[in-house]
PDB file of C-alpha atoms in Angstrom:
ATOM      1  CA  MET A  29      54.216  73.350 107.117  1.00 49.00           C
ATOM      2  CA  ASP A  30      55.380  74.798 110.591  1.00 43.00           C
ATOM      3  CA  SER A  31      54.022  77.816 112.640  1.00 40.00           C
ATOM      4  CA  GLU A  32      54.556  78.944 115.508  1.00 41.00           C
ATOM      5  CA  GLU A  33      50.668  77.737 116.733  1.00 45.00           C
ATOM      6  CA  THR A  34      51.539  74.799 115.581  1.00 46.00           C
ATOM      7  CA  THR A  35      52.601  71.592 118.133  1.00 56.00           C
ATOM      8  CA  ALA A  36      52.988  69.306 115.188  1.00 56.00           C
ATOM      9  CA  LYS A  37      56.298  68.784 113.882  1.00 67.00           C
ATOM     10  CA  VAL A  38      56.410  68.586 109.994  1.00 70.00           C
ATOM     11  CA  ARG A  39      59.803  67.211 108.414  1.00 74.00           C
ATOM     12  CA  CYS A  40      61.584  68.166 105.840  1.00 81.00           C
ATOM     13  CA  VAL A  41      63.545  65.424 104.226  1.00 84.00           C
ATOM     14  CA  ALA A  42      65.831  66.040 101.294  1.00 87.00           C
ATOM     15  CA  ALA A  43      65.350  64.491  97.687  1.00 90.00           C
ATOM     16  CA  VAL A  44      62.393  62.604  98.408  1.00 90.00           C
ATOM     17  CA  PRO A  45      58.204  63.556  98.852  1.00 92.00           C
ATOM     18  CA  CYS A  46      57.867  64.481 102.224  1.00 89.00           C
ATOM     19  CA  TRP A  47      54.611  66.660 102.534  1.00 92.00           C
ATOM     20  CA  VAL A  48      52.110  67.151 101.348  1.00 95.00           C
ATOM     21  CA  SER A  49      48.770  69.455 100.281  1.00 94.00           C
ATOM     22  CA  LEU A  50      45.272  70.237  98.416  1.00 96.00           C
ATOM     23  CA  MET A  51      44.046  72.835  98.182  1.00 92.00           C
ATOM     24  CA  ALA A  52      40.273  72.722  98.276  1.00 93.00           C
ATOM     25  CA  ARG A  53      37.017  75.158  98.065  1.00 92.00           C
ATOM     26  CA  ASP A  54      35.156  74.180 100.631  1.00 94.00           C
ATOM     27  CA  LEU A  55      38.279  74.333 103.749  1.00 95.00           C
ATOM     28  CA  GLU A  56      35.572  72.839 105.583  1.00 96.00           C
ATOM     29  CA  GLY A  57      33.869  70.402 103.282  1.00 97.00           C
ATOM     30  CA  ALA A  58      37.351  68.698 103.387  1.00 97.00           C
ATOM     31  CA  LYS A  59      37.594  68.523 107.489  1.00 97.00           C
ATOM     32  CA  ASP A  60      34.388  66.510 107.318  1.00 98.00           C
ATOM     33  CA  PHE A  61      35.650  64.504 104.751  1.00 98.00           C
ATOM     34  CA  TYR A  62      39.479  64.201 105.793  1.00 98.00           C
ATOM     35  CA  GLY A  63      39.537  63.785 109.457  1.00 98.00           C
ATOM     36  CA  PRO A  64      36.298  60.446 109.431  1.00 98.00           C
ATOM     37  CA  LEU A  65      38.596  58.369 106.957  1.00 98.00           C
ATOM     38  CA  LEU A  66      41.575  59.071 108.321  1.00 98.00           C
ATOM     39  CA  GLY A  67      41.625  59.798 111.528  1.00 97.00           C
ATOM     40  CA  TRP A  68      42.904  62.494 111.478  1.00 97.00           C
ATOM     41  CA  GLU A  69      42.677  66.165 113.602  1.00 96.00           C
ATOM     42  CA  PHE A  70      43.323  70.192 113.165  1.00 96.00           C
ATOM     43  CA  GLU A  71      46.187  71.998 113.730  1.00 94.00           C
ATOM     44  CA  PRO A  72      45.891  75.253 111.933  1.00 91.00           C
ATOM     45  CA  GLY A  73      49.200  75.684 109.780  1.00 84.00           C
ATOM     46  CA  PRO A  74      50.310  78.963 108.264  1.00 79.00           C
ATOM     47  CA  GLU A  75      48.410  81.162 106.413  1.00 74.00           C
ATOM     48  CA  ARG A  76      50.895  84.117 104.430  1.00 70.00           C
ATOM     49  CA  PHE A  77      48.639  82.428 101.171  1.00 69.00           C
ATOM     50  CA  GLY A  78      45.101  82.613 102.075  1.00 79.00           C
ATOM     51  CA  PRO A  79      43.434  79.950 105.407  1.00 87.00           C
ATOM     52  CA  TYR A  80      45.393  76.209 106.018  1.00 90.00           C
ATOM     53  CA  VAL A  81      45.493  73.743 108.518  1.00 95.00           C
ATOM     54  CA  HIS A  82      48.139  71.062 109.243  1.00 94.00           C
ATOM     55  CA  ALA A  83      45.526  66.940 109.277  1.00 96.00           C
ATOM     56  CA  VAL A  84      47.665  65.449 112.410  1.00 94.00           C
ATOM     57  CA  THR A  85      47.854  61.870 113.350  1.00 92.00           C
ATOM     58  CA  GLY A  86      49.917  60.512 115.968  1.00 87.00           C
ATOM     59  CA  GLY A  87      51.534  63.200 117.131  1.00 86.00           C
ATOM     60  CA  GLU A  88      52.809  64.101 113.581  1.00 88.00           C
ATOM     61  CA  ALA A  89      51.834  66.708 111.170  1.00 90.00           C
ATOM     62  CA  VAL A  90      50.911  64.721 108.150  1.00 92.00           C
ATOM     63  CA  ALA A  91      49.597  67.496 105.565  1.00 95.00           C
ATOM     64  CA  GLY A  92      48.019  70.951 104.902  1.00 94.00           C
ATOM     65  CA  LEU A  93      44.818  71.605 103.208  1.00 95.00           C
ATOM     66  CA  GLY A  94      44.047  75.050 102.256  1.00 92.00           C
ATOM     67  CA  VAL A  95      41.923  76.696 100.390  1.00 91.00           C
ATOM     68  CA  ALA A  96      41.805  77.141  96.479  1.00 84.00           C
ATOM     69  CA  GLY A  97      40.837  80.290  94.473  1.00 72.00           C
ATOM     70  CA  THR A  98      38.796  80.684  92.040  1.00 62.00           C
ATOM     71  CA  GLY A  99      38.453  79.378  89.002  1.00 56.00           C
ATOM     72  CA  ALA A 100      37.762  76.519  87.202  1.00 47.00           C
ATOM     73  CA  VAL A 101      42.013  75.076  87.433  1.00 56.00           C
ATOM     74  CA  PRO A 102      41.162  71.256  88.303  1.00 64.00           C
ATOM     75  CA  LEU A 103      41.357  70.478  92.291  1.00 82.00           C
ATOM     76  CA  ALA A 104      44.713  67.754  93.400  1.00 90.00           C
ATOM     77  CA  TRP A 105      46.427  66.539  95.512  1.00 95.00           C
ATOM     78  CA  THR A 106      50.381  67.893  95.693  1.00 95.00           C
ATOM     79  CA  SER A 107      54.133  66.171  96.214  1.00 95.00           C
ATOM     80  CA  TYR A 108      57.192  68.194  97.886  1.00 94.00           C
ATOM     81  CA  PHE A 109      60.425  66.950  97.196  1.00 95.00           C
ATOM     82  CA  GLY A 110      61.976  67.979  99.813  1.00 93.00           C
ATOM     83  CA  THR A 111      65.408  70.270  99.400  1.00 93.00           C
ATOM     84  CA  GLU A 112      68.209  72.000 100.403  1.00 92.00           C
ATOM     85  CA  ASN A 113      68.034  75.572  97.572  1.00 94.00           C
ATOM     86  CA  ALA A 114      65.457  75.652  95.765  1.00 94.00           C
ATOM     87  CA  ASP A 115      67.235  78.097  93.334  1.00 94.00           C
ATOM     88  CA  ALA A 116      69.011  75.095  93.036  1.00 95.00           C
ATOM     89  CA  VAL A 117      66.562  72.970  92.257  1.00 95.00           C
ATOM     90  CA  ALA A 118      64.192  75.890  90.046  1.00 95.00           C
ATOM     91  CA  ASP A 119      67.118  76.116  88.132  1.00 95.00           C
ATOM     92  CA  ALA A 120      67.055  72.575  87.060  1.00 96.00           C
ATOM     93  CA  VAL A 121      63.770  71.982  86.553  1.00 96.00           C
ATOM     94  CA  ARG A 122      64.007  74.678  83.775  1.00 94.00           C
ATOM     95  CA  GLU A 123      67.574  73.483  82.540  1.00 94.00           C
ATOM     96  CA  ARG A 124      66.546  70.134  81.655  1.00 93.00           C
ATOM     97  CA  GLY A 125      63.006  71.258  79.673  1.00 90.00           C
ATOM     98  CA  ALA A 126      60.405  70.822  83.035  1.00 94.00           C
ATOM     99  CA  THR A 127      58.306  74.126  83.905  1.00 93.00           C
ATOM    100  CA  LEU A 128      59.109  76.004  87.428  1.00 91.00           C
ATOM    101  CA  ALA A 129      55.154  77.226  87.208  1.00 89.00           C
ATOM    102  CA  VAL A 130      55.670  79.473  91.313  1.00 87.00           C
ATOM    103  CA  GLY A 131      58.377  80.129  93.538  1.00 80.00           C
ATOM    104  CA  PRO A 132      60.699  79.316  94.899  1.00 89.00           C
ATOM    105  CA  LEU A 133      57.846  81.953  96.824  1.00 86.00           C
ATOM    106  CA  ALA A 134      59.282  82.649 101.351  1.00 82.00           C
ATOM    107  CA  PHE A 135      56.820  81.870 103.966  1.00 76.00           C
ATOM    108  CA  ASP A 136      57.251  80.553 107.159  1.00 74.00           C
ATOM    109  CA  ALA A 137      58.252  77.030 107.099  1.00 72.00           C
ATOM    110  CA  GLY A 138      61.059  77.799 104.253  1.00 79.00           C
ATOM    111  CA  ARG A 139      60.841  78.997 100.086  1.00 90.00           C
ATOM    112  CA  VAL A 140      58.239  77.247  98.428  1.00 90.00           C
ATOM    113  CA  ALA A 141      58.241  76.907  94.724  1.00 93.00           C
ATOM    114  CA  PHE A 142      55.536  74.644  92.129  1.00 93.00           C
ATOM    115  CA  ALA A 143      56.963  72.458  88.790  1.00 95.00           C
ATOM    116  CA  ALA A 144      55.778  70.226  85.618  1.00 95.00           C
ATOM    117  CA  ASP A 145      57.958  67.477  84.623  1.00 96.00           C
ATOM    118  CA  PRO A 146      58.594  67.417  81.223  1.00 95.00           C
ATOM    119  CA  VAL A 147      55.385  65.687  81.280  1.00 94.00           C
ATOM    120  CA  GLY A 148      53.714  66.920  82.986  1.00 94.00           C
ATOM    121  CA  ALA A 149      53.555  66.515  86.303  1.00 95.00           C
ATOM    122  CA  VAL A 150      52.874  68.123  88.913  1.00 94.00           C
ATOM    123  CA  PHE A 151      55.699  69.193  92.412  1.00 96.00           C
ATOM    124  CA  GLY A 152      56.355  70.354  94.703  1.00 95.00           C
ATOM    125  CA  ILE A 153      59.874  72.014  95.862  1.00 95.00           C
ATOM    126  CA  TRP A 154      60.382  72.439  99.787  1.00 93.00           C
ATOM    127  CA  GLU A 155      63.318  73.226 101.357  1.00 91.00           C
ATOM    128  CA  GLY A 156      62.574  73.852 104.472  1.00 82.00           C
ATOM    129  CA  PRO A 157      64.258  72.812 108.023  1.00 77.00           C
ATOM    130  CA  LEU A 158      65.494  69.629 106.909  1.00 72.00           C
ATOM    131  CA  GLY A 159      64.731  66.188 109.018  1.00 68.00           C
ATOM    132  CA  ARG A 160      64.501  62.813 109.299  1.00 66.00           C
ATOM    133  CA  ALA A 161      61.633  60.530 107.701  1.00 64.00           C
ATOM    134  CA  ARG A 162      58.847  60.038 109.164  1.00 61.00           C
ATOM    135  CA  ARG A 163      57.510  57.458 111.291  1.00 61.00           C
ATOM    136  CA  LEU A 164      55.486  55.067 108.177  1.00 62.00           C
ATOM    137  CA  ASP A 165      53.887  52.858 111.153  1.00 69.00           C
ATOM    138  CA  LEU A 166      51.487  55.960 111.529  1.00 84.00           C
ATOM    139  CA  PRO A 167      47.481  56.285 110.175  1.00 91.00           C
ATOM    140  CA  GLY A 168      46.280  57.911 108.352  1.00 95.00           C
ATOM    141  CA  ALA A 169      50.113  59.627 107.061  1.00 93.00           C
ATOM    142  CA  PRO A 170      51.563  59.466 103.051  1.00 94.00           C
ATOM    143  CA  VAL A 171      52.604  56.259 103.442  1.00 91.00           C
ATOM    144  CA  TRP A 172      53.487  55.234  99.481  1.00 92.00           C
ATOM    145  CA  ILE A 173      54.286  58.015  96.630  1.00 94.00           C
ATOM    146  CA  GLU A 174      53.506  56.466  93.385  1.00 94.00           C
ATOM    147  CA  LEU A 175      54.462  58.794  90.029  1.00 96.00           C
ATOM    148  CA  ARG A 176      52.235  56.973  86.667  1.00 94.00           C
ATOM    149  CA  THR A 177      54.287  58.207  83.931  1.00 94.00           C
ATOM    150  CA  PRO A 178      54.924  56.761  80.561  1.00 93.00           C
ATOM    151  CA  ASP A 179      58.348  55.758  80.498  1.00 94.00           C
ATOM    152  CA  PRO A 180      60.025  55.035  84.552  1.00 94.00           C
ATOM    153  CA  PHE A 181      63.514  55.011  83.920  1.00 94.00           C
ATOM    154  CA  ALA A 182      63.422  58.991  81.740  1.00 95.00           C
ATOM    155  CA  ALA A 183      61.673  60.625  85.131  1.00 95.00           C
ATOM    156  CA  ALA A 184      63.774  58.786  87.687  1.00 94.00           C
ATOM    157  CA  LEU A 185      66.729  60.633  84.896  1.00 95.00           C
ATOM    158  CA  PHE A 186      64.434  63.808  85.771  1.00 96.00           C
ATOM    159  CA  TYR A 187      64.035  63.404  89.363  1.00 96.00           C
ATOM    160  CA  GLY A 188      67.709  62.001  89.816  1.00 94.00           C
ATOM    161  CA  GLU A 189      69.257  65.151  88.343  1.00 94.00           C
ATOM    162  CA  VAL A 190      67.113  68.008  90.196  1.00 95.00           C
ATOM    163  CA  PHE A 191      67.184  66.218  92.921  1.00 94.00           C
ATOM    164  CA  ARG A 192      71.283  65.132  93.508  1.00 92.00           C
ATOM    165  CA  TRP A 193      70.129  61.343  94.564  1.00 92.00           C
ATOM    166  CA  ASP A 194      73.474  60.397  92.704  1.00 88.00           C
ATOM    167  CA  GLY A 195      76.719  61.374  95.344  1.00 82.00           C
ATOM    168  CA  ARG A 196      73.897  61.372  98.468  1.00 88.00           C
ATOM    169  CA  ASP A 197      74.864  58.882 101.354  1.00 86.00           C
ATOM    170  CA  PRO A 198      73.750  55.075 100.822  1.00 86.00           C
ATOM    171  CA  GLU A 199      73.066  55.015 105.083  1.00 83.00           C
ATOM    172  CA  ARG A 200      70.562  56.797 104.262  1.00 84.00           C
ATOM    173  CA  PHE A 201      68.959  57.584 101.268  1.00 88.00           C
ATOM    174  CA  GLU A 202      69.183  54.655  97.821  1.00 90.00           C
ATOM    175  CA  VAL A 203      67.334  54.283  94.412  1.00 92.00           C
ATOM    176  CA  ARG A 204      66.926  50.818  93.806  1.00 92.00           C
ATOM    177  CA  TRP A 205      64.482  49.037  90.636  1.00 93.00           C
ATOM    178  CA  GLU A 206      62.082  46.632  92.106  1.00 90.00           C
ATOM    179  CA  HIS A 207      58.487  44.915  91.249  1.00 89.00           C
ATOM    180  CA  ASP A 208      58.596  47.229  88.074  1.00 90.00           C
ATOM    181  CA  ARG A 209      59.000  50.333  89.713  1.00 92.00           C
ATOM    182  CA  VAL A 210      62.158  53.241  90.514  1.00 95.00           C
ATOM    183  CA  VAL A 211      61.689  53.413  94.028  1.00 94.00           C
ATOM    184  CA  LEU A 212      63.356  55.613  96.441  1.00 92.00           C
ATOM    185  CA  ARG A 213      63.541  54.892  99.665  1.00 88.00           C
ATOM    186  CA  ALA A 214      64.957  56.510 103.085  1.00 85.00           C
ATOM    187  CA  GLU A 215      65.869  55.957 106.384  1.00 81.00           C
ATOM    188  CA  GLY A 216      65.782  52.593 105.802  1.00 83.00           C
ATOM    189  CA  HIS A 217      62.377  52.158 104.075  1.00 83.00           C
ATOM    190  CA  SER A 218      60.862  52.470 100.605  1.00 85.00           C
ATOM    191  CA  VAL A 219      58.683  56.132 100.203  1.00 86.00           C
ATOM    192  CA  ALA A 220      58.177  55.884  96.836  1.00 91.00           C
ATOM    193  CA  ALA A 221      58.170  55.569  93.374  1.00 94.00           C
ATOM    194  CA  LEU A 222      58.216  56.298  89.967  1.00 96.00           C
ATOM    195  CA  ALA A 223      55.970  53.586  88.146  1.00 94.00           C
ATOM    196  CA  LYS A 224      54.583  52.726  84.730  1.00 91.00           C
ATOM    197  CA  GLU A 225      50.696  52.997  84.093  1.00 79.00           C
ATOM    198  CA  GLN A 226      49.591  50.024  83.373  1.00 57.00           C
ATOM    199  CA  ALA A 227      46.331  48.867  81.952  1.00 40.00           C
ATOM    200  CA  GLY A 228      43.697  49.272  85.119  1.00 43.00           C
ATOM    201  CA  GLY A 229      45.218  52.711  85.546  1.00 49.00           C
ATOM    202  CA  PRO A 230      42.975  55.680  86.452  1.00 52.00           C
ATOM    203  CA  ALA A 231      41.541  55.631  83.817  1.00 53.00           C
ATOM    204  CA  GLY A 232      42.724  59.068  81.263  1.00 64.00           C
ATOM    205  CA  MET A 233      44.542  59.912  83.968  1.00 77.00           C
ATOM    206  CA  PRO A 234      47.585  61.936  82.167  1.00 86.00           C
ATOM    207  CA  PRO A 235      50.769  61.550  84.094  1.00 92.00           C
ATOM    208  CA  HIS A 236      50.583  62.555  87.959  1.00 94.00           C
ATOM    209  CA  TRP A 237      51.566  61.424  91.303  1.00 96.00           C
ATOM    210  CA  GLU A 238      48.870  59.314  93.716  1.00 95.00           C
ATOM    211  CA  ILE A 239      49.571  59.478  96.387  1.00 96.00           C
ATOM    212  CA  SER A 240      48.604  56.970  99.552  1.00 96.00           C
ATOM    213  CA  PHE A 241      47.258  57.280 102.865  1.00 96.00           C
ATOM    214  CA  ALA A 242      48.332  54.366 105.425  1.00 95.00           C
ATOM    215  CA  VAL A 243      44.770  52.699 106.579  1.00 96.00           C
ATOM    216  CA  GLN A 244      43.598  49.515 108.642  1.00 95.00           C
ATOM    217  CA  ASP A 245      41.376  48.519 105.491  1.00 96.00           C
ATOM    218  CA  ALA A 246      41.464  48.923 102.663  1.00 96.00           C
ATOM    219  CA  ASP A 247      38.090  47.804 101.426  1.00 96.00           C
ATOM    220  CA  ARG A 248      36.414  48.882 104.767  1.00 97.00           C
ATOM    221  CA  ALA A 249      38.498  52.253 103.907  1.00 97.00           C
ATOM    222  CA  LEU A 250      36.408  52.448 100.301  1.00 97.00           C
ATOM    223  CA  ALA A 251      33.089  51.868 101.632  1.00 97.00           C
ATOM    224  CA  ARG A 252      34.220  55.361 104.001  1.00 98.00           C
ATOM    225  CA  ALA A 253      34.004  57.685 102.183  1.00 98.00           C
ATOM    226  CA  LEU A 254      32.063  56.742 100.117  1.00 98.00           C
ATOM    227  CA  GLU A 255      29.069  57.437 103.031  1.00 98.00           C
ATOM    228  CA  LEU A 256      31.329  61.032 103.745  1.00 98.00           C
ATOM    229  CA  GLY A 257      30.180  61.726 100.285  1.00 97.00           C
ATOM    230  CA  GLY A 258      33.148  60.495  98.151  1.00 97.00           C
ATOM    231  CA  SER A 259      33.346  58.312  95.012  1.00 97.00           C
ATOM    232  CA  VAL A 260      35.449  55.347  94.132  1.00 95.00           C
ATOM    233  CA  ILE A 261      37.473  55.053  90.956  1.00 93.00           C
ATOM    234  CA  GLY A 262      37.763  51.453  91.496  1.00 89.00           C
ATOM    235  CA  PRO A 263      37.881  48.215  93.471  1.00 93.00           C
ATOM    236  CA  ALA A 264      40.874  48.056  96.022  1.00 94.00           C
ATOM    237  CA  PHE A 265      43.646  46.118  94.228  1.00 94.00           C
ATOM    238  CA  ASP A 266      46.839  44.121  95.444  1.00 93.00           C
ATOM    239  CA  THR A 267      50.458  45.951  94.716  1.00 91.00           C
ATOM    240  CA  PRO A 268      53.658  44.221  96.584  1.00 89.00           C
ATOM    241  CA  TYR A 269      53.331  46.947  99.223  1.00 88.00           C
ATOM    242  CA  GLY A 270      49.931  46.628  99.502  1.00 91.00           C
ATOM    243  CA  ARG A 271      45.920  47.065  99.255  1.00 95.00           C
ATOM    244  CA  VAL A 272      45.066  49.644  97.491  1.00 95.00           C
ATOM    245  CA  ALA A 273      41.773  51.308  97.266  1.00 96.00           C
ATOM    246  CA  ARG A 274      42.021  54.730  94.707  1.00 96.00           C
ATOM    247  CA  LEU A 275      39.696  57.213  95.703  1.00 97.00           C
ATOM    248  CA  ARG A 276      38.468  60.935  95.087  1.00 96.00           C
ATOM    249  CA  ASP A 277      36.909  63.561  97.738  1.00 97.00           C
ATOM    250  CA  ARG A 278      33.679  65.960  97.548  1.00 96.00           C
ATOM    251  CA  GLU A 279      34.318  67.721  95.054  1.00 94.00           C
ATOM    252  CA  GLY A 280      36.557  65.269  92.792  1.00 93.00           C
ATOM    253  CA  ALA A 281      40.698  65.555  94.115  1.00 95.00           C
ATOM    254  CA  ARG A 282      42.086  61.527  93.839  1.00 95.00           C
ATOM    255  CA  PHE A 283      43.495  60.430  96.087  1.00 97.00           C
ATOM    256  CA  ALA A 284      44.355  56.609  97.909  1.00 97.00           C
ATOM    257  CA  VAL A 285      44.187  54.656 100.832  1.00 97.00           C
ATOM    258  CA  ILE A 286      46.681  51.991 101.299  1.00 96.00           C
ATOM    259  CA  SER A 287      46.696  49.006 103.978  1.00 93.00           C
ATOM    260  CA  PRO A 288      50.695  48.129 104.085  1.00 86.00           C
ATOM    261  CA  LYS A 289      52.461  44.963 103.814  1.00 80.00           C
ATOM    262  CA  GLY A 290      54.133  44.094 106.859  1.00 63.00           C
TER     263      GLY A 290
END
């Protein structure tokens, strides 16, 4: 997220996932892996909570990488929803039987909190200067973010109430049902979805938000991830939104790459 040291713009978009971050044990190793794989360059980010960099592509910051604390907590990418009021969202999370783990805490780019929905899927909350949704044609950007959950309708009720999906400007924000998913659209583009975990999904994974980064060729990116020391969760496969490959980085954090359909 923004700091005086960066030149790339970070966008906080209300009610939808608009930022992703990874806390790695080896930050330099993570940069060496994701940089060549996704075409990222790196700029310094806010370091109030420790070393942190922005991943930049096409002049836009698209992700953050920081240093995880010690311990045996599994490393994972986190998706953040933008909001106009982090305190109101935190209250709504608690009122609906979910868990507010940390925050809201103030930092350079606003306020942030971490929560888990009623079935345990972890997500972030970010209150910052609001902007428009990012371009979806940026290589290396997180262009598709999907909740894998046992009941997408129950999940949609939870997130819809927490982030006030009803009543937002229909010219800029829309919730629809398509391709067996609850789909969120911002600025006329599908940006995220809530889907039932199906056969062929990541084996043994609890409910989670899966982050897919745009690549030109998912099969080629899969092979490149292996060359860089990552691992593959399964073969690449086709979806209504593009061809997807699910991967792990060098430290085991799961993510996906997608060759978006035109």
